[in-house]
Short mmCIF file of N, CA, C and O in Angstrom, two decimals:
data_model
loop_
_atom_site.label_atom_id
_atom_site.label_comp_id
_atom_site.label_asym_id
_atom_site.label_seq_id
_atom_site.Cartn_x
_atom_site.Cartn_y
_atom_site.Cartn_z
N MET A 1 -41.50 -10.35 17.92
CA MET A 1 -41.12 -10.33 16.22
C MET A 1 -41.86 -10.26 15.13
O MET A 1 -41.80 -9.77 14.29
N THR A 2 -43.43 -10.82 15.51
CA THR A 2 -44.27 -10.71 13.97
C THR A 2 -44.51 -9.29 13.98
O THR A 2 -44.70 -8.46 13.26
N ALA A 3 -44.90 -8.56 15.07
CA ALA A 3 -45.49 -6.80 15.41
C ALA A 3 -44.73 -6.50 14.74
O ALA A 3 -44.71 -5.43 13.63
N LEU A 4 -42.80 -6.36 14.59
CA LEU A 4 -41.92 -5.87 14.40
C LEU A 4 -41.74 -6.13 12.71
O LEU A 4 -41.58 -5.25 11.90
N LEU A 5 -41.73 -7.29 12.27
CA LEU A 5 -42.27 -7.53 10.78
C LEU A 5 -43.18 -7.10 9.90
O LEU A 5 -42.93 -6.39 9.03
N THR A 6 -44.50 -6.91 10.79
CA THR A 6 -45.66 -6.27 10.55
C THR A 6 -45.44 -5.13 10.31
O THR A 6 -45.84 -3.84 9.22
N ALA A 7 -44.52 -4.35 11.12
CA ALA A 7 -44.43 -2.93 11.08
C ALA A 7 -43.47 -2.33 10.11
O ALA A 7 -43.68 -1.63 9.44
N TRP A 8 -42.47 -3.47 9.68
CA TRP A 8 -41.28 -3.10 8.85
C TRP A 8 -42.08 -3.37 7.60
O TRP A 8 -41.67 -2.80 6.25
N THR A 9 -42.80 -4.26 7.08
CA THR A 9 -43.51 -4.80 6.23
C THR A 9 -44.29 -3.35 5.82
O THR A 9 -44.38 -2.75 4.09
N TRP A 10 -45.72 -2.70 6.62
CA TRP A 10 -46.16 -1.43 6.27
C TRP A 10 -45.30 -0.56 5.93
O TRP A 10 -45.81 0.11 4.94
N PHE A 11 -44.21 -0.06 6.85
CA PHE A 11 -43.45 1.26 6.75
C PHE A 11 -42.59 0.87 4.95
O PHE A 11 -42.52 1.75 4.31
N ALA A 12 -42.34 -0.46 4.65
CA ALA A 12 -41.60 -0.61 3.69
C ALA A 12 -42.35 -0.30 2.44
O ALA A 12 -41.93 -0.02 1.31
N GLY A 13 -43.63 -0.40 2.92
CA GLY A 13 -44.76 -0.47 1.63
C GLY A 13 -45.51 0.89 1.40
O GLY A 13 -45.76 1.31 0.31
N THR A 14 -44.89 2.40 2.37
CA THR A 14 -45.25 3.02 2.11
C THR A 14 -44.13 3.97 1.28
O THR A 14 -42.98 3.78 0.93
N LYS A 15 -44.93 5.63 0.91
CA LYS A 15 -44.05 6.18 -0.02
C LYS A 15 -42.65 6.26 0.36
O LYS A 15 -41.13 6.75 0.21
N ALA A 16 -42.83 7.13 1.83
CA ALA A 16 -41.15 7.30 2.60
C ALA A 16 -40.61 6.24 2.86
O ALA A 16 -39.23 6.38 2.96
N GLY A 17 -41.02 4.88 3.21
CA GLY A 17 -40.29 3.90 3.46
C GLY A 17 -39.17 3.73 2.35
O GLY A 17 -38.09 3.47 2.44
N ARG A 18 -40.05 3.81 1.02
CA ARG A 18 -39.07 3.48 0.16
C ARG A 18 -38.33 4.04 -0.50
O ARG A 18 -37.32 4.17 -0.77
N ILE A 19 -38.44 5.41 -0.26
CA ILE A 19 -37.92 6.79 -0.23
C ILE A 19 -36.28 6.03 0.88
O ILE A 19 -35.17 6.14 0.39
N LEU A 20 -36.68 5.59 1.60
CA LEU A 20 -35.59 5.91 3.04
C LEU A 20 -34.70 4.75 2.37
O LEU A 20 -33.86 4.45 2.59
N LEU A 21 -35.62 3.61 2.37
CA LEU A 21 -34.91 2.03 1.55
C LEU A 21 -34.11 2.68 0.72
O LEU A 21 -32.69 2.07 0.36
N ALA A 22 -34.38 3.36 -0.64
CA ALA A 22 -33.45 3.73 -1.84
C ALA A 22 -32.05 4.68 -1.25
O ALA A 22 -31.23 4.30 -1.93
N ILE A 23 -32.50 5.27 -0.38
CA ILE A 23 -31.70 6.05 0.22
C ILE A 23 -30.55 5.08 1.19
O ILE A 23 -29.41 5.60 0.92
N GLY A 24 -30.91 4.15 2.11
CA GLY A 24 -29.93 3.32 2.56
C GLY A 24 -29.14 2.32 1.55
O GLY A 24 -28.26 2.55 2.10
N VAL A 25 -29.50 2.15 0.32
CA VAL A 25 -28.92 1.33 -0.41
C VAL A 25 -28.20 1.98 -0.98
O VAL A 25 -26.72 1.81 -1.20
N ALA A 26 -28.08 3.46 -1.48
CA ALA A 26 -27.52 4.29 -1.77
C ALA A 26 -26.33 4.62 -1.37
O ALA A 26 -24.82 4.59 -1.93
N VAL A 27 -26.69 4.88 0.15
CA VAL A 27 -25.35 4.86 1.13
C VAL A 27 -24.35 3.93 1.24
O VAL A 27 -23.25 4.07 1.35
N ALA A 28 -25.44 2.72 1.03
CA ALA A 28 -24.49 1.20 1.64
C ALA A 28 -23.46 0.80 0.64
O ALA A 28 -22.40 0.49 -0.03
N ALA A 29 -24.20 1.60 -0.80
CA ALA A 29 -22.93 1.46 -2.35
C ALA A 29 -22.17 2.27 -2.26
O ALA A 29 -21.09 1.97 -2.46
N LEU A 30 -22.55 3.45 -1.98
CA LEU A 30 -21.22 4.70 -1.98
C LEU A 30 -20.29 4.16 -0.64
O LEU A 30 -19.02 4.20 -1.47
N GLY A 31 -20.49 3.43 0.01
CA GLY A 31 -19.82 3.32 1.29
C GLY A 31 -19.02 2.57 1.05
O GLY A 31 -17.46 2.04 1.34
N TYR A 32 -19.37 0.89 0.45
CA TYR A 32 -19.23 -0.60 -0.30
C TYR A 32 -18.09 0.33 -1.52
O TYR A 32 -16.37 0.02 -0.99
N ALA A 33 -18.10 1.23 -2.18
CA ALA A 33 -17.11 1.61 -3.11
C ALA A 33 -15.85 2.20 -2.68
O ALA A 33 -14.86 2.38 -3.11
N PHE A 34 -16.09 3.33 -1.55
CA PHE A 34 -15.47 3.66 -0.93
C PHE A 34 -14.50 3.23 -0.26
O PHE A 34 -13.20 3.17 -0.25
N LEU A 35 -14.75 1.92 0.72
CA LEU A 35 -13.95 1.30 1.08
C LEU A 35 -13.36 0.09 0.57
O LEU A 35 -11.66 0.38 0.69
N SER A 36 -13.56 0.14 -1.04
CA SER A 36 -12.78 -0.84 -1.85
C SER A 36 -11.99 0.14 -2.38
O SER A 36 -10.68 -0.68 -2.72
N GLY A 37 -11.68 1.47 -2.76
CA GLY A 37 -10.96 2.03 -3.27
C GLY A 37 -10.09 2.13 -2.05
O GLY A 37 -8.27 2.15 -2.54
N ARG A 38 -10.39 2.29 -1.04
CA ARG A 38 -9.14 2.68 -0.07
C ARG A 38 -8.25 1.58 0.43
O ARG A 38 -7.41 1.01 0.26
N ARG A 39 -9.12 0.64 0.38
CA ARG A 39 -8.45 -1.34 0.28
C ARG A 39 -7.42 -1.42 -1.06
O ARG A 39 -5.94 -1.86 -1.04
N GLN A 40 -7.65 -0.63 -1.95
CA GLN A 40 -6.88 -1.49 -3.14
C GLN A 40 -5.68 -0.35 -3.17
O GLN A 40 -4.80 -0.56 -3.42
N GLU A 41 -5.81 1.22 -2.65
CA GLU A 41 -5.05 2.05 -2.48
C GLU A 41 -3.88 1.48 -1.67
O GLU A 41 -2.63 1.61 -1.37
N ARG A 42 -4.09 1.11 -0.22
CA ARG A 42 -3.64 0.64 0.55
C ARG A 42 -2.79 -0.95 -0.14
O ARG A 42 -1.33 -1.20 0.23
N GLN A 43 -3.19 -1.89 -0.67
CA GLN A 43 -2.59 -2.39 -1.21
C GLN A 43 -1.62 -2.21 -2.38
O GLN A 43 -0.58 -2.75 -2.50
N GLN A 44 -1.83 -0.80 -2.86
CA GLN A 44 -0.95 -0.50 -3.80
C GLN A 44 0.63 0.18 -3.15
O GLN A 44 1.41 -0.13 -3.65
N ALA A 45 0.38 0.67 -2.20
CA ALA A 45 1.19 1.15 -1.32
C ALA A 45 2.27 0.24 -0.67
O ALA A 45 2.87 0.42 -0.65
N ARG A 46 1.66 -0.83 -0.34
CA ARG A 46 2.30 -1.89 0.56
C ARG A 46 2.92 -2.77 -0.95
O ARG A 46 4.20 -2.86 -0.51
N ASN A 47 2.43 -2.57 -1.81
CA ASN A 47 3.36 -3.36 -2.62
C ASN A 47 4.55 -2.16 -3.36
O ASN A 47 5.41 -2.63 -3.79
N ARG A 48 4.30 -0.68 -3.51
CA ARG A 48 5.38 0.01 -3.87
C ARG A 48 6.38 -0.31 -2.64
O ARG A 48 7.58 -0.13 -2.92
N ALA A 49 6.19 -0.27 -1.94
CA ALA A 49 6.57 -0.18 -0.58
C ALA A 49 8.05 -1.74 -0.61
O ALA A 49 9.12 -1.45 -0.06
N LEU A 50 6.79 -2.73 -0.65
CA LEU A 50 7.87 -3.99 -1.00
C LEU A 50 8.87 -3.68 -2.07
O LEU A 50 9.79 -4.43 -1.97
N GLY A 51 8.50 -3.10 -3.16
CA GLY A 51 9.22 -2.96 -4.63
C GLY A 51 10.52 -2.15 -3.85
O GLY A 51 11.79 -2.98 -4.22
N ARG A 52 10.33 -1.07 -3.04
CA ARG A 52 11.48 -0.35 -2.98
C ARG A 52 12.55 -1.23 -1.81
O ARG A 52 13.52 -0.92 -2.08
N ASP A 53 12.07 -2.33 -0.91
CA ASP A 53 12.50 -2.61 -0.15
C ASP A 53 13.38 -3.72 -0.68
O ASP A 53 14.52 -3.95 -0.45
N ILE A 54 13.12 -4.00 -2.12
CA ILE A 54 13.61 -5.51 -2.51
C ILE A 54 14.61 -4.44 -3.62
O ILE A 54 15.98 -4.89 -3.57
N GLU A 55 14.29 -3.58 -3.92
CA GLU A 55 15.52 -2.73 -4.77
C GLU A 55 16.75 -2.13 -3.74
O GLU A 55 18.01 -2.23 -4.34
N ASN A 56 16.15 -2.07 -2.66
CA ASN A 56 17.39 -1.09 -1.78
C ASN A 56 18.00 -2.47 -1.32
O ASN A 56 19.72 -2.52 -0.72
N ARG A 57 17.40 -3.20 -1.17
CA ARG A 57 18.46 -4.64 -0.79
C ARG A 57 19.52 -5.35 -1.60
O ARG A 57 20.45 -5.70 -2.12
N ARG A 58 18.67 -5.20 -2.57
CA ARG A 58 19.49 -5.29 -4.24
C ARG A 58 20.56 -4.11 -4.39
O ARG A 58 22.18 -5.05 -4.59
N THR A 59 20.59 -3.35 -4.07
CA THR A 59 21.78 -2.17 -4.33
C THR A 59 22.31 -2.25 -3.03
O THR A 59 23.89 -2.60 -3.01
N ARG A 60 22.32 -2.49 -1.84
CA ARG A 60 22.81 -3.12 -0.53
C ARG A 60 24.16 -4.04 -1.20
O ARG A 60 25.17 -4.53 -0.66
N ASP A 61 23.33 -4.89 -1.20
CA ASP A 61 24.00 -6.51 -2.02
C ASP A 61 25.20 -6.60 -3.04
O ASP A 61 25.77 -6.91 -3.19
N ALA A 62 24.39 -5.48 -4.23
CA ALA A 62 25.91 -4.86 -4.85
C ALA A 62 26.49 -4.29 -4.38
O ALA A 62 28.45 -4.56 -4.52
N VAL A 63 26.98 -3.75 -3.32
CA VAL A 63 27.52 -2.80 -2.70
C VAL A 63 28.72 -3.56 -1.78
O VAL A 63 29.88 -3.48 -1.56
N GLU A 64 28.12 -4.58 -1.08
CA GLU A 64 28.45 -5.34 -0.86
C GLU A 64 29.47 -6.05 -1.05
O GLU A 64 30.75 -6.44 -1.30
N ARG A 65 29.19 -6.77 -2.49
CA ARG A 65 29.80 -7.47 -3.02
C ARG A 65 31.35 -6.85 -4.06
O ARG A 65 32.10 -7.60 -4.09
N ALA A 66 30.56 -5.59 -4.42
CA ALA A 66 31.87 -4.53 -4.53
C ALA A 66 33.03 -4.75 -3.05
O ALA A 66 34.25 -4.42 -3.74
N VAL A 67 33.28 -4.18 -2.06
CA VAL A 67 34.06 -4.33 -1.41
C VAL A 67 34.16 -5.46 -1.00
O VAL A 67 35.66 -5.86 -0.46
N ALA A 68 33.95 -6.52 -0.94
CA ALA A 68 34.23 -7.88 -1.04
C ALA A 68 35.11 -8.55 -1.82
O ALA A 68 36.52 -8.93 -2.25
N ARG A 69 35.22 -7.43 -2.65
CA ARG A 69 35.97 -8.20 -4.31
C ARG A 69 37.57 -7.37 -3.68
O ARG A 69 38.27 -8.02 -4.18
N ASP A 70 37.20 -6.51 -3.52
CA ASP A 70 38.46 -5.07 -3.24
C ASP A 70 38.99 -6.11 -1.84
O ASP A 70 38.75 -5.34 -0.90
N PRO A 71 40.36 -6.68 -1.89
CA PRO A 71 40.68 -7.21 -0.73
C PRO A 71 41.68 -6.19 0.53
O PRO A 71 41.15 -6.11 1.81
N ASP A 72 41.75 -4.96 -0.32
CA ASP A 72 42.56 -3.89 0.58
C ASP A 72 42.02 -2.32 0.05
O ASP A 72 43.20 -1.92 -0.56
N PRO A 73 40.85 -1.98 0.14
CA PRO A 73 40.61 -0.53 -0.15
C PRO A 73 41.36 0.01 -0.04
O PRO A 73 41.26 1.47 -0.34
N ALA A 74 42.18 0.51 1.26
CA ALA A 74 43.07 1.85 1.45
C ALA A 74 44.01 2.02 1.29
O ALA A 74 44.23 2.93 0.27
N GLU A 75 44.45 0.96 0.53
CA GLU A 75 45.96 0.36 -0.13
C GLU A 75 45.44 1.22 -1.77
O GLU A 75 46.46 2.02 -2.21
N ARG A 76 44.22 0.69 -2.23
CA ARG A 76 44.19 1.00 -3.66
C ARG A 76 44.02 2.29 -3.52
O ARG A 76 44.34 3.08 -4.28
N LEU A 77 43.14 3.46 -2.32
CA LEU A 77 42.76 4.60 -2.40
C LEU A 77 44.27 5.31 -2.10
O LEU A 77 44.75 6.48 -2.94
N ARG A 78 45.13 4.92 -1.81
CA ARG A 78 46.73 5.78 -1.41
C ARG A 78 47.28 5.37 -2.63
O ARG A 78 47.85 6.37 -3.11
N ARG A 79 46.91 4.34 -3.39
CA ARG A 79 47.95 4.15 -4.55
C ARG A 79 47.07 5.12 -6.07
O ARG A 79 48.35 5.66 -6.34
N ASP A 80 46.44 5.59 -5.83
CA ASP A 80 45.51 5.82 -6.90
C ASP A 80 45.03 7.39 -6.72
O ASP A 80 44.51 8.33 -7.61
N TRP A 81 45.15 7.78 -5.43
CA TRP A 81 44.84 9.22 -5.04
C TRP A 81 45.99 9.93 -5.74
O TRP A 81 47.08 10.08 -5.89
N SER A 82 44.86 11.48 -6.40
CA SER A 82 45.84 12.76 -6.55
C SER A 82 45.36 13.77 -6.43
O SER A 82 44.34 13.17 -6.17
N ARG A 83 45.79 14.88 -6.24
CA ARG A 83 45.51 16.07 -6.31
C ARG A 83 44.92 16.67 -7.35
O ARG A 83 44.28 17.83 -7.30
N ASP A 84 45.24 16.35 -8.34
CA ASP A 84 44.79 16.67 -9.89
C ASP A 84 43.17 16.44 -9.96
O ASP A 84 42.61 15.79 -9.79
#
């Protein structure tokens, strides 16, 4: 373990080690930003879907209430129907 730590300390102190470390940090930051953006997009898509579900349910409820209000829709259609 000590040998590994010593090798890492020596490598991180070299120019190549610093460059690779900087590249690794940049890749990690870009990956985090990318995944964070995707997580936000998924959350927004989920919220839009829930909003559509709520609106669909409200519409369905309004239709069901309108149908329940009319005791005999077939009779009303026969009474009010015309070819004009």
